[in-house]
Coordinates of C-alpha atoms in Angstrom, one line a residue:
X181 CA 49.5 160.6 174.1
X182 CA 49.5 164.3 173.2
X183 CA 51.8 166.3 171.2
X184 CA 53.2 168.1 174.0
X185 CA 54.0 164.8 175.7
X186 CA 55.4 163.2 172.7
X187 CA 57.8 166.4 172.1
X188 CA 59.5 165.6 175.3
X189 CA 61.0 162.5 173.8
X190 CA 63.5 163.6 171.1
X191 CA 63.9 161.6 167.9
X192 CA 67.5 160.6 168.8
X193 CA 66.1 159.3 172.0
X194 CA 63.9 157.1 170.3
X195 CA 66.3 155.8 168.0
X196 CA 68.9 155.0 170.7
X197 CA 66.0 153.1 172.4
X198 CA 65.5 151.3 169.2
X199 CA 69.2 150.5 169.0
X200 CA 69.4 149.1 172.5
X201 CA 66.3 146.9 171.6
X202 CA 67.7 145.4 168.7
X203 CA 71.0 145.0 170.4
X204 CA 69.5 143.2 173.4
X205 CA 67.5 140.9 171.0
X206 CA 70.8 139.7 169.3
X207 CA 72.5 138.8 172.6
X208 CA 73.3 135.0 172.9
X209 CA 75.7 132.4 172.7
X210 CA 78.6 132.8 170.4
X211 CA 78.1 129.1 169.6
X212 CA 75.5 128.3 166.8
X213 CA 73.2 125.7 168.6
X214 CA 69.7 124.4 168.8
X215 CA 68.3 127.4 170.5
X216 CA 69.6 129.7 167.8
X217 CA 68.3 127.3 165.1
X218 CA 64.9 127.1 166.6
X219 CA 64.1 130.9 166.5
X220 CA 61.2 129.9 164.1
X221 CA 59.4 128.2 167.1
X222 CA 56.7 129.9 168.9
X223 CA 57.6 130.2 172.8
X224 CA 54.1 128.6 173.7
X225 CA 51.2 126.9 172.0
X226 CA 48.2 129.0 172.4
X227 CA 45.1 127.3 173.7
X228 CA 42.1 126.5 171.3
X229 CA 39.1 128.5 171.7
X230 CA 35.5 127.4 171.8
X231 CA 34.2 126.3 168.3
X232 CA 37.3 126.9 166.3
X233 CA 37.7 126.3 162.5
X234 CA 38.9 122.7 162.4
X235 CA 41.5 122.0 159.6
X236 CA 42.1 118.6 158.4
X237 CA 45.2 118.0 156.1
X238 CA 45.7 114.8 154.3
X239 CA 48.4 113.5 151.8
X240 CA 51.6 111.5 151.8
X241 CA 55.2 112.1 153.4
X242 CA 55.2 115.5 152.1
X243 CA 52.7 116.4 154.6
X244 CA 53.2 113.9 157.5
X245 CA 57.0 114.6 157.2
X246 CA 60.1 113.0 159.1
X247 CA 61.7 113.1 162.6
X248 CA 63.2 116.8 163.2
X249 CA 61.1 118.6 160.6
X250 CA 59.2 121.8 161.3
X251 CA 56.7 120.5 158.5
X252 CA 54.8 122.8 156.4
X253 CA 51.8 122.1 158.6
X254 CA 53.8 123.9 161.3
X255 CA 54.4 127.0 159.1
X256 CA 50.7 127.0 158.3
X257 CA 49.6 126.8 162.0
X258 CA 51.9 129.4 163.0
X259 CA 50.7 131.8 160.2
X260 CA 47.1 131.1 161.2
X261 CA 47.5 131.5 165.1
X262 CA 49.6 134.4 164.9
X263 CA 47.6 136.3 162.1
X264 CA 50.2 136.1 159.3
X265 CA 53.3 135.8 161.0
X266 CA 53.6 138.2 163.8
X267 CA 56.0 137.5 166.5
X268 CA 54.0 137.2 169.6
X269 CA 51.8 134.3 169.8
X270 CA 48.0 134.8 171.3
X271 CA 47.0 133.2 174.4
X272 CA 44.2 131.5 172.4
X273 CA 43.5 130.7 168.8
X274 CA 40.3 130.2 166.7
X275 CA 42.0 127.5 164.6
X276 CA 42.6 123.8 165.4
X277 CA 44.4 121.1 163.4
X278 CA 42.4 117.8 163.5
X279 CA 42.9 114.4 162.4
X280 CA 43.8 110.8 163.5
X281 CA 47.6 110.9 163.4
X282 CA 50.5 112.9 164.7
X283 CA 53.5 110.5 164.2
X284 CA 56.5 111.0 161.9
X285 CA 58.8 108.6 160.0
X286 CA 62.1 108.1 161.5
X287 CA 64.5 108.7 158.7
X288 CA 66.9 105.7 159.9
X289 CA 64.2 102.9 160.7
X290 CA 61.7 104.3 158.3
X291 CA 59.0 103.5 160.7
X292 CA 56.3 105.6 161.7
X293 CA 57.4 105.8 165.4
X294 CA 58.6 109.2 166.1
X295 CA 57.0 112.4 167.5
X296 CA 60.1 114.4 167.6
X297 CA 58.9 117.5 165.9
X298 CA 61.3 120.6 165.4
X299 CA 58.8 122.8 167.1
X300 CA 55.6 122.1 169.3
X301 CA 52.5 122.9 167.6
X302 CA 48.9 121.5 167.0
X303 CA 50.3 118.3 165.2
X304 CA 47.0 116.4 164.4
X305 CA 46.5 115.6 160.8
X306 CA 45.3 112.7 158.4
X307 CA 48.4 112.2 156.4
X308 CA 49.9 108.7 155.8
X309 CA 53.4 108.5 154.1
X310 CA 53.5 106.7 150.9
X311 CA 49.9 107.0 150.3
X312 CA 47.8 107.0 147.1
X313 CA 45.2 109.6 146.7
X314 CA 42.8 106.5 146.1
X315 CA 43.7 105.2 149.3
X316 CA 41.4 107.7 150.9
X317 CA 38.5 106.3 148.7
X318 CA 38.8 102.6 149.0
X319 CA 40.0 100.9 152.3
X320 CA 43.5 99.0 152.0
X321 CA 45.5 97.3 154.6
X322 CA 48.2 99.3 156.3
X323 CA 46.7 102.4 154.9
X324 CA 44.8 105.8 156.1
X325 CA 41.3 106.1 157.2
X326 CA 38.7 106.8 154.4
X327 CA 38.1 110.5 154.0
X328 CA 34.4 110.2 154.9
X329 CA 34.8 108.8 158.4
X330 CA 37.9 110.8 158.8
X331 CA 36.0 114.1 158.0
X332 CA 33.2 113.1 160.2
X333 CA 35.3 111.9 163.3
X334 CA 37.4 115.2 163.3
X335 CA 34.3 117.4 162.7
X336 CA 36.6 119.1 160.0
X337 CA 35.4 122.4 158.5
X338 CA 38.3 122.5 156.2
X339 CA 40.2 120.0 154.1
X340 CA 43.6 120.3 152.8
X341 CA 44.7 117.7 150.1
X342 CA 48.3 117.4 149.2
X343 CA 48.5 113.9 147.2
X344 CA 48.8 112.6 143.7
X345 CA 52.6 112.3 143.3
X346 CA 52.6 108.8 144.4
X347 CA 49.7 107.8 142.3
X348 CA 51.8 108.9 139.2
X349 CA 55.2 108.1 140.1
X350 CA 54.7 104.8 141.9
X351 CA 51.1 103.6 141.0
X352 CA 51.3 104.4 137.2
X353 CA 48.1 106.5 137.2
X354 CA 47.7 109.1 134.2
X355 CA 47.0 112.7 134.9
X356 CA 43.3 112.2 134.0
X357 CA 42.8 109.2 136.4
X358 CA 44.2 111.3 139.3
X359 CA 42.1 114.2 138.6
X360 CA 39.0 111.9 138.6
X361 CA 40.3 110.7 142.0
X362 CA 40.6 114.2 143.3
X363 CA 36.9 115.1 142.2
X364 CA 35.7 111.9 143.8
X365 CA 37.4 112.7 146.9
X366 CA 35.6 116.2 147.0
X367 CA 32.2 114.3 146.6
X368 CA 33.3 111.9 149.5
X369 CA 34.3 114.7 151.8
X370 CA 31.3 116.7 151.0
X371 CA 29.0 113.8 151.8
X372 CA 30.4 113.7 155.3
X373 CA 30.2 117.5 155.5
X374 CA 28.1 119.3 152.8
X375 CA 29.8 122.7 153.7
X376 CA 33.5 121.7 153.9
X377 CA 36.0 123.9 152.2
X378 CA 38.6 122.3 150.4
X379 CA 42.1 123.1 149.2
X380 CA 44.3 121.1 146.8
X381 CA 47.9 121.6 146.7
X382 CA 49.6 120.9 143.3
X383 CA 52.3 117.9 143.2
X384 CA 55.9 118.9 143.0
X385 CA 57.0 119.7 139.4
X386 CA 60.3 118.0 140.0
X387 CA 59.6 114.9 141.8
X388 CA 62.4 112.6 143.2
X389 CA 64.3 111.1 140.2
X390 CA 64.6 107.8 141.8
X391 CA 60.8 107.3 142.1
X392 CA 59.5 109.2 139.1
X393 CA 61.9 108.9 136.2
X394 CA 60.3 109.9 133.0
X395 CA 56.9 111.1 134.9
X396 CA 57.6 114.6 135.2
X397 CA 55.4 115.7 132.2
X398 CA 52.6 113.6 133.7
X399 CA 52.9 115.6 136.9
X400 CA 52.9 118.8 135.2
X401 CA 49.6 117.9 133.4
X402 CA 48.0 116.9 136.4
X403 CA 49.0 120.2 138.3
X404 CA 47.7 122.2 135.1
X405 CA 44.4 120.3 135.0
X406 CA 43.9 120.8 138.8
X407 CA 44.5 124.5 138.9
X408 CA 41.9 124.6 135.9
X409 CA 39.2 122.2 137.1
X410 CA 39.3 122.0 140.9
X411 CA 37.9 125.5 141.6
X412 CA 34.8 124.6 139.4
X413 CA 34.0 121.9 141.8
X414 CA 32.7 124.4 144.2
X415 CA 29.1 124.1 145.6
X416 CA 27.5 126.4 147.9
X417 CA 29.3 127.2 150.9
X418 CA 31.6 124.2 150.0
X419 CA 34.4 126.3 148.1
X420 CA 37.3 124.6 146.4
X421 CA 40.7 126.4 145.7
X422 CA 44.1 125.4 144.6
X423 CA 47.5 126.1 146.2
X424 CA 49.7 126.2 143.1
X425 CA 53.1 125.4 145.0
X426 CA 54.5 123.3 142.2
X427 CA 55.0 126.5 140.0
X428 CA 57.9 127.6 142.7
X429 CA 59.4 124.3 143.3
X430 CA 63.1 124.0 142.5
X431 CA 65.8 121.4 143.5
X432 CA 67.9 121.5 145.8
X433 CA 66.6 124.9 147.1
X434 CA 63.5 123.7 148.7
X435 CA 64.0 120.0 149.5
X436 CA 66.7 118.0 151.2
X437 CA 66.5 114.7 149.1
X438 CA 64.8 115.7 145.7
X439 CA 61.2 115.6 147.1
X440 CA 60.8 116.3 150.8
X441 CA 60.8 120.1 151.4
X442 CA 63.4 121.6 153.8
X443 CA 62.3 124.6 156.1
X444 CA 62.4 126.9 153.1
X445 CA 60.3 124.6 151.0
X446 CA 57.8 124.1 154.2
X447 CA 57.5 127.7 154.4
X448 CA 56.8 128.1 150.9
X449 CA 54.2 125.4 150.8
X450 CA 52.4 126.8 153.9
X451 CA 52.4 130.4 152.4
X452 CA 50.8 129.2 149.1
X453 CA 48.2 127.1 151.2
X454 CA 47.5 130.2 153.3
X455 CA 46.8 132.1 150.3
X456 CA 44.4 129.6 149.0
X457 CA 42.6 129.3 152.3
X458 CA 42.2 133.1 152.3
X459 CA 40.6 132.9 148.9
X460 CA 37.8 130.8 150.2
X461 CA 37.4 132.9 153.3
X462 CA 39.6 130.9 156.0
X463 CA 42.5 133.1 157.8
X464 CA 44.6 135.9 156.4
X465 CA 46.7 136.0 153.2
X466 CA 50.5 135.0 153.9
X467 CA 52.8 137.7 154.9
X468 CA 55.1 138.2 152.0
X469 CA 58.1 138.5 151.4
X470 CA 58.8 135.2 153.2
X471 CA 61.6 135.1 155.7
X472 CA 64.7 133.7 154.4
X473 CA 65.2 130.2 156.3
X474 CA 68.3 129.0 154.4
X475 CA 70.3 129.1 157.6
X476 CA 67.7 126.6 159.2
X477 CA 68.1 123.9 156.6
X478 CA 69.8 120.6 157.8
X479 CA 69.7 118.9 161.2
X480 CA 68.3 120.9 164.0
X481 CA 71.2 120.1 166.4
X482 CA 75.0 119.2 165.8
X483 CA 76.5 115.9 166.3
X484 CA 78.1 115.0 169.5
X485 CA 81.7 113.5 169.0
X486 CA 83.3 111.3 171.7
X487 CA 86.9 111.6 172.6
X488 CA 88.7 109.2 170.0
X489 CA 90.8 106.2 171.2
X490 CA 94.2 106.0 169.6
X491 CA 95.9 102.6 168.7
X492 CA 99.4 103.0 166.7
X493 CA 98.3 104.8 163.4
X494 CA 94.5 104.5 163.9
X495 CA 92.3 107.0 165.5
X496 CA 88.8 105.5 166.2
X497 CA 86.1 108.0 166.4
X498 CA 82.2 107.6 167.4
X499 CA 79.5 110.1 167.5
X500 CA 75.8 110.5 168.3
X501 CA 73.8 111.5 165.3
X502 CA 71.4 114.5 165.8
X503 CA 67.8 114.4 165.1
X504 CA 66.8 113.8 161.5
X505 CA 70.2 113.0 160.3
X506 CA 71.5 109.6 158.8
X507 CA 74.6 110.7 157.2
X508 CA 77.7 112.1 158.5
X509 CA 81.1 113.8 157.1
X510 CA 84.3 113.3 159.2
X511 CA 86.7 116.2 159.0
X512 CA 90.0 116.8 160.5
X513 CA 92.7 119.4 160.6
X514 CA 96.4 118.6 161.2
X515 CA 97.8 121.2 163.3
X516 CA 101.6 119.9 163.1
X517 CA 101.7 119.6 159.3
X518 CA 99.6 122.6 158.6
X519 CA 96.6 122.9 156.3
X520 CA 92.8 123.6 156.8
X521 CA 89.7 121.2 157.4
X522 CA 89.8 118.1 155.3
X523 CA 87.1 115.6 154.8
X524 CA 88.0 111.9 155.4
X525 CA 86.7 109.6 152.7
X526 CA 83.1 109.7 151.5
X527 CA 80.0 110.7 153.7
X528 CA 79.0 107.8 156.1
X529 CA 75.4 106.6 155.9
X530 CA 73.8 105.0 158.9
X531 CA 72.3 101.5 157.8
X532 CA 71.7 99.8 161.1
X533 CA 68.1 100.3 161.3
X534 CA 67.8 98.2 164.4
X535 CA 70.2 100.1 166.4
X536 CA 68.6 101.7 169.4
X537 CA 68.3 105.4 169.6
X538 CA 69.9 107.8 169.8
X539 CA 71.8 106.4 166.7
X540 CA 75.4 106.4 166.6
X541 CA 78.2 106.1 163.8
X542 CA 81.7 105.2 163.9
X543 CA 84.9 105.8 161.6
X544 CA 88.5 104.5 161.9
X545 CA 91.0 107.2 160.7
X546 CA 93.8 104.9 159.5
X547 CA 95.9 107.9 158.2
X548 CA 96.6 109.2 161.7
X549 CA 100.2 110.0 162.2
X550 CA 101.4 109.5 165.7
X551 CA 102.6 112.4 167.6
X552 CA 100.8 114.9 165.3
X553 CA 98.1 117.2 166.9
X554 CA 94.9 116.8 165.3
X555 CA 91.3 118.1 165.7
X556 CA 88.3 116.3 164.3
X557 CA 84.6 117.4 163.9
X558 CA 81.5 115.9 162.5
X559 CA 79.3 117.7 159.7
X560 CA 76.0 115.8 159.8
X561 CA 73.7 115.7 156.7
X562 CA 69.8 116.1 156.4
X563 CA 68.3 113.7 154.1
X564 CA 66.4 110.6 153.6
X565 CA 67.5 109.4 150.1
X566 CA 71.1 109.7 148.6
X567 CA 70.0 111.9 145.7
X568 CA 73.1 113.8 144.4
X569 CA 73.0 117.6 145.3
X570 CA 70.2 117.4 147.8
X571 CA 71.9 116.4 151.0
X572 CA 72.3 119.3 153.3
X573 CA 75.4 119.6 155.4
X574 CA 75.4 122.9 157.7
X575 CA 78.9 123.5 158.5
X576 CA 77.6 126.1 160.9
X577 CA 76.3 123.2 162.9
X578 CA 79.4 121.2 163.3
X579 CA 80.0 118.9 166.3
X580 CA 82.1 119.7 169.3
X581 CA 85.9 119.8 168.3
X582 CA 88.0 116.9 169.6
X583 CA 91.7 117.1 169.9
X584 CA 94.1 114.2 169.5
X585 CA 96.5 113.7 171.3
X586 CA 94.3 114.3 174.3
X587 CA 95.5 117.4 176.3
X588 CA 97.7 118.7 173.6
X589 CA 98.0 122.5 173.6
X590 CA 97.0 124.0 170.2
X591 CA 98.9 127.0 168.8
X592 CA 97.3 130.5 168.6
X593 CA 95.9 131.2 165.2
X594 CA 97.2 134.0 163.2
X595 CA 95.5 137.2 163.0
X596 CA 92.8 137.4 160.5
X597 CA 93.4 139.7 157.4
X598 CA 91.7 140.9 154.4
X599 CA 88.4 141.8 156.2
X600 CA 85.8 143.5 154.0
X601 CA 82.4 144.6 154.9
X602 CA 79.5 145.4 152.6
X603 CA 76.5 147.1 153.8
X604 CA 73.2 145.7 153.3
X605 CA 69.7 146.5 154.5
X606 CA 69.8 146.5 158.2
X607 CA 73.0 144.3 158.0
X608 CA 76.6 143.9 157.1
X609 CA 78.2 141.2 154.7
X610 CA 81.6 140.6 156.2
X611 CA 84.3 138.5 154.3
X612 CA 88.1 137.8 155.1
X613 CA 90.8 135.7 154.0
X614 CA 90.9 132.1 155.2
X615 CA 93.3 131.8 158.2
X616 CA 95.5 128.6 158.3
X617 CA 94.8 126.2 160.8
X618 CA 91.7 128.0 162.1
X619 CA 88.9 126.0 163.2
X620 CA 86.4 128.8 163.1
X621 CA 86.1 132.5 163.5
X622 CA 84.5 134.9 166.0
X623 CA 82.7 137.9 164.6
X624 CA 82.4 141.0 167.0
X625 CA 80.7 144.4 166.5
X626 CA 79.7 147.2 168.5
X627 CA 77.5 150.4 167.7
X628 CA 79.9 153.6 167.5
X629 CA 79.8 155.3 170.7
X630 CA 78.6 152.2 172.5
X631 CA 80.7 150.1 174.9
X632 CA 78.5 147.0 174.5
X633 CA 80.0 144.3 172.0
X634 CA 78.3 141.5 170.6
X635 CA 79.6 138.2 169.3
X636 CA 78.7 135.3 167.0
X637 CA 80.7 132.3 165.8
X638 CA 81.4 131.6 162.0
X639 CA 82.3 128.4 160.6
X640 CA 83.6 129.9 157.2
X641 CA 85.4 133.2 156.3
X642 CA 82.2 135.0 155.8
X643 CA 79.4 136.1 158.0
X644 CA 76.4 138.4 157.6
X645 CA 75.4 140.4 160.7
X646 CA 71.6 141.2 160.7
X647 CA 69.4 143.2 162.8
X648 CA 71.2 146.3 162.7
X649 CA 69.8 149.9 162.7
X650 CA 70.0 151.8 159.3
X651 CA 72.0 154.8 159.3
X652 CA 74.0 153.8 162.7
X653 CA 77.6 153.4 162.1
X654 CA 79.0 150.2 163.7
X655 CA 82.7 148.7 164.3
X656 CA 83.5 145.3 163.0
X657 CA 86.2 142.9 164.0
X658 CA 87.1 139.4 163.3
X659 CA 89.1 136.8 165.2
X660 CA 90.4 133.3 164.4
X661 CA 89.7 130.4 166.6
X662 CA 91.7 127.2 167.1
X663 CA 90.1 125.1 169.7
X664 CA 90.1 126.9 172.8
X665 CA 92.7 129.4 171.5
X666 CA 91.7 132.9 170.1
X667 CA 93.9 134.9 168.0
X668 CA 94.5 138.7 167.9
X669 CA 91.6 140.8 166.6
X670 CA 91.7 142.0 162.9
X671 CA 91.7 145.8 162.4
X672 CA 88.2 147.4 163.1
X673 CA 86.2 148.5 160.3
X674 CA 83.4 151.2 160.6
X675 CA 80.7 150.9 158.3
X676 CA 77.1 151.7 158.1
X677 CA 74.1 149.6 157.3
X678 CA 71.8 150.5 154.6
X679 CA 68.1 151.3 155.0
X680 CA 64.8 150.5 153.1
X681 CA 64.0 153.0 150.3
X682 CA 61.2 155.2 151.4
X683 CA 58.8 157.4 149.4
X684 CA 57.2 160.6 150.8
X685 CA 53.9 159.8 152.7
X686 CA 50.6 161.1 151.3
X687 CA 49.4 164.3 152.8
X688 CA 48.2 163.6 156.3
X689 CA 44.5 163.8 157.3
X690 CA 43.7 166.2 160.1
X691 CA 40.6 166.4 162.3
X692 CA 40.0 169.3 164.8
X693 CA 38.6 168.2 168.2
X694 CA 37.4 169.7 171.4
X695 CA 39.9 171.4 173.6
X696 CA 42.0 172.8 170.7
X697 CA 43.3 169.3 169.9
X698 CA 44.0 167.9 166.4
X699 CA 44.0 164.2 165.4
X700 CA 46.3 163.4 162.7
X701 CA 46.2 160.1 160.6
X702 CA 48.5 159.2 157.5
X703 CA 49.2 156.2 155.6
X704 CA 52.2 154.0 156.6
X705 CA 55.1 153.9 154.1
X706 CA 56.7 150.7 153.2
X707 CA 60.0 150.1 155.1
X708 CA 59.5 152.8 157.7
X709 CA 60.1 151.8 161.4
X710 CA 58.8 155.1 162.9
X711 CA 57.5 158.6 161.8
X712 CA 58.4 162.1 162.9
X713 CA 55.4 164.5 163.2
X714 CA 55.8 168.1 162.7
X715 CA 53.5 171.0 163.5
X716 CA 53.6 174.9 163.0
X717 CA 51.3 178.0 163.3
X718 CA 50.7 179.6 160.0
X719 CA 53.7 181.9 159.3
X720 CA 55.8 180.1 162.0
X721 CA 58.5 177.6 162.2
X722 CA 58.1 173.8 162.1
X723 CA 58.8 171.9 165.6
X724 CA 58.8 168.4 166.5
X725 CA 55.8 167.3 167.8
X726 CA 56.6 163.6 168.4
X727 CA 57.7 160.3 167.1
X728 CA 55.4 157.5 166.5
X729 CA 55.3 154.0 165.2
X730 CA 52.0 154.6 163.3
X731 CA 49.1 156.8 163.4
X732 CA 46.5 158.2 164.2
X733 CA 47.9 160.7 166.8
X734 CA 46.2 163.1 168.9
X735 CA 47.7 166.4 169.8
X736 CA 46.8 169.1 172.4
X737 CA 48.2 172.3 174.1
X738 CA 47.5 174.1 170.8
X739 CA 45.8 177.7 170.7
X740 CA 42.0 178.0 170.0
X741 CA 40.9 179.2 166.6
X742 CA 44.5 179.2 164.9
X743 CA 45.5 177.8 161.7
X744 CA 48.1 174.9 161.9
X745 CA 50.2 173.1 159.5
X746 CA 51.0 169.3 160.0
X747 CA 53.6 167.1 158.1
X748 CA 55.1 163.7 158.6
X749 CA 58.5 162.3 157.9
X750 CA 59.2 158.5 157.7
X751 CA 62.3 157.3 159.2
X752 CA 64.0 153.8 158.9
X753 CA 65.8 153.8 162.1
X754 CA 68.4 156.7 161.8
X755 CA 67.7 157.3 158.0
X756 CA 65.1 160.0 157.2
X757 CA 62.9 159.7 154.3
X758 CA 61.2 162.8 152.4
X759 CA 58.5 164.9 154.2
X760 CA 54.8 164.5 153.3
X761 CA 53.1 167.6 151.9
X762 CA 51.7 169.9 154.7
X763 CA 48.0 169.4 155.7
X764 CA 46.3 172.6 157.3
X765 CA 43.5 172.9 159.7
X766 CA 42.1 175.5 162.0
X767 CA 41.6 174.5 165.8
X768 CA 38.3 174.8 167.5

């Protein structure tokens, strides 16, 4: 596009277009549900091109995972097929995940009888829950295939090994013994494919206390030795690298039970593995900083609560558990007596492993007061071991609300007060006073001067709006919700999101082309979303030549044999950074 063409589009016009694009991208249901929580899933799985790089992953339950998990294998696959995490998936990919297994462990029955992943992807692998590293070297009953036949049968080009924790925690092996078995595994895999590339993943540095009490030091010794020794096992084209994920492992930030990763931990493992693969020539390095996936922890979907039956002073509840959950908290609010949401008793763990799917749980509320109007909801937990501090109960994914007595009209909630708004980078952190009897809140916002309003549900008295344009002012309002009743809006707050801090670009590089044209190239500035290119004749005034997302840019409609100056200014949405130094050139 020429400079003359670009100049017909004003900077404000481009910025407004960006605003509409961002706003439309945020439109959705005000209820938080499975669709919103599965935003990490690719819309379509790309076809595998001819002669792909074939990647075999082996290990224990940290790799095979459980029903409802993304798995770190998914995030690694997504990274590889989308070239370091770009949004749009290609139609084809040159990577294939291989192996004889794809099944998951059902967290209730503990059987390998599930294929219900959180996202669809290339699921094949060689992992086996509870496996010892030695199980890949010596055949055992009810164990995985040996590594040699598995490499041969899958034609693997790359092997990723995430094992060793069970050898130490449950098989009482020393760190030195597990290092020896790791080296033996390299030898066995290389015998099947002399050119196979191998990545080892360090074991979690804080393993599940119930399985590995007193063995953390042994795990740390193993990890240190693996990092130091494994790269030295490289031979010719068969390179060996280590993904040192254990250095970042922390509880309960990255796990849902003390050992097994939640989405934050899965993405961390995948990124560290991707970096290790990149060091041996497979795929791009991970795109950092990693996204914040904290809102994706816990079950994928909410529980489904049936209408309770009431007999005297007892309300009997039953609900269907969401995928991946085995534990629930029953909460209620008494609109007659007043007060907020209250948990009833201890969390309820499903133990009937022979029950048919989908799994159901029940609870009898014997403190029900006849004649009072109540609402109930279920908060489901994600976890496979009841390790204190690691169960994850996303209140934002509460079940449907059920009112007792049936058909009772709930009072309208009071107006929300105490709303504050703190600007963040491309967002706004909202907080407000808890409204008595409110079962939830509705956050609404609009860009100043726009008639389009967007809404999101909030389960607690805080919500952060994201995806806003820096430097563009917005109005924010909060409303309390009680069942189907919505209260009056709070007073509107007008605030402006922050933007990324930008530095001046380096002096652009100019090249004179035929027909009096100029090609302008420049280095991108971190945090910039677009660039304003300005040009002037020697002694003249600067004029806008166009707005671009990146260079190089070719401009025409210039005068022959004249000296021109060009400079570039970065923008983060509406916020302008400093100009680059001006470059000059004489047209042909």
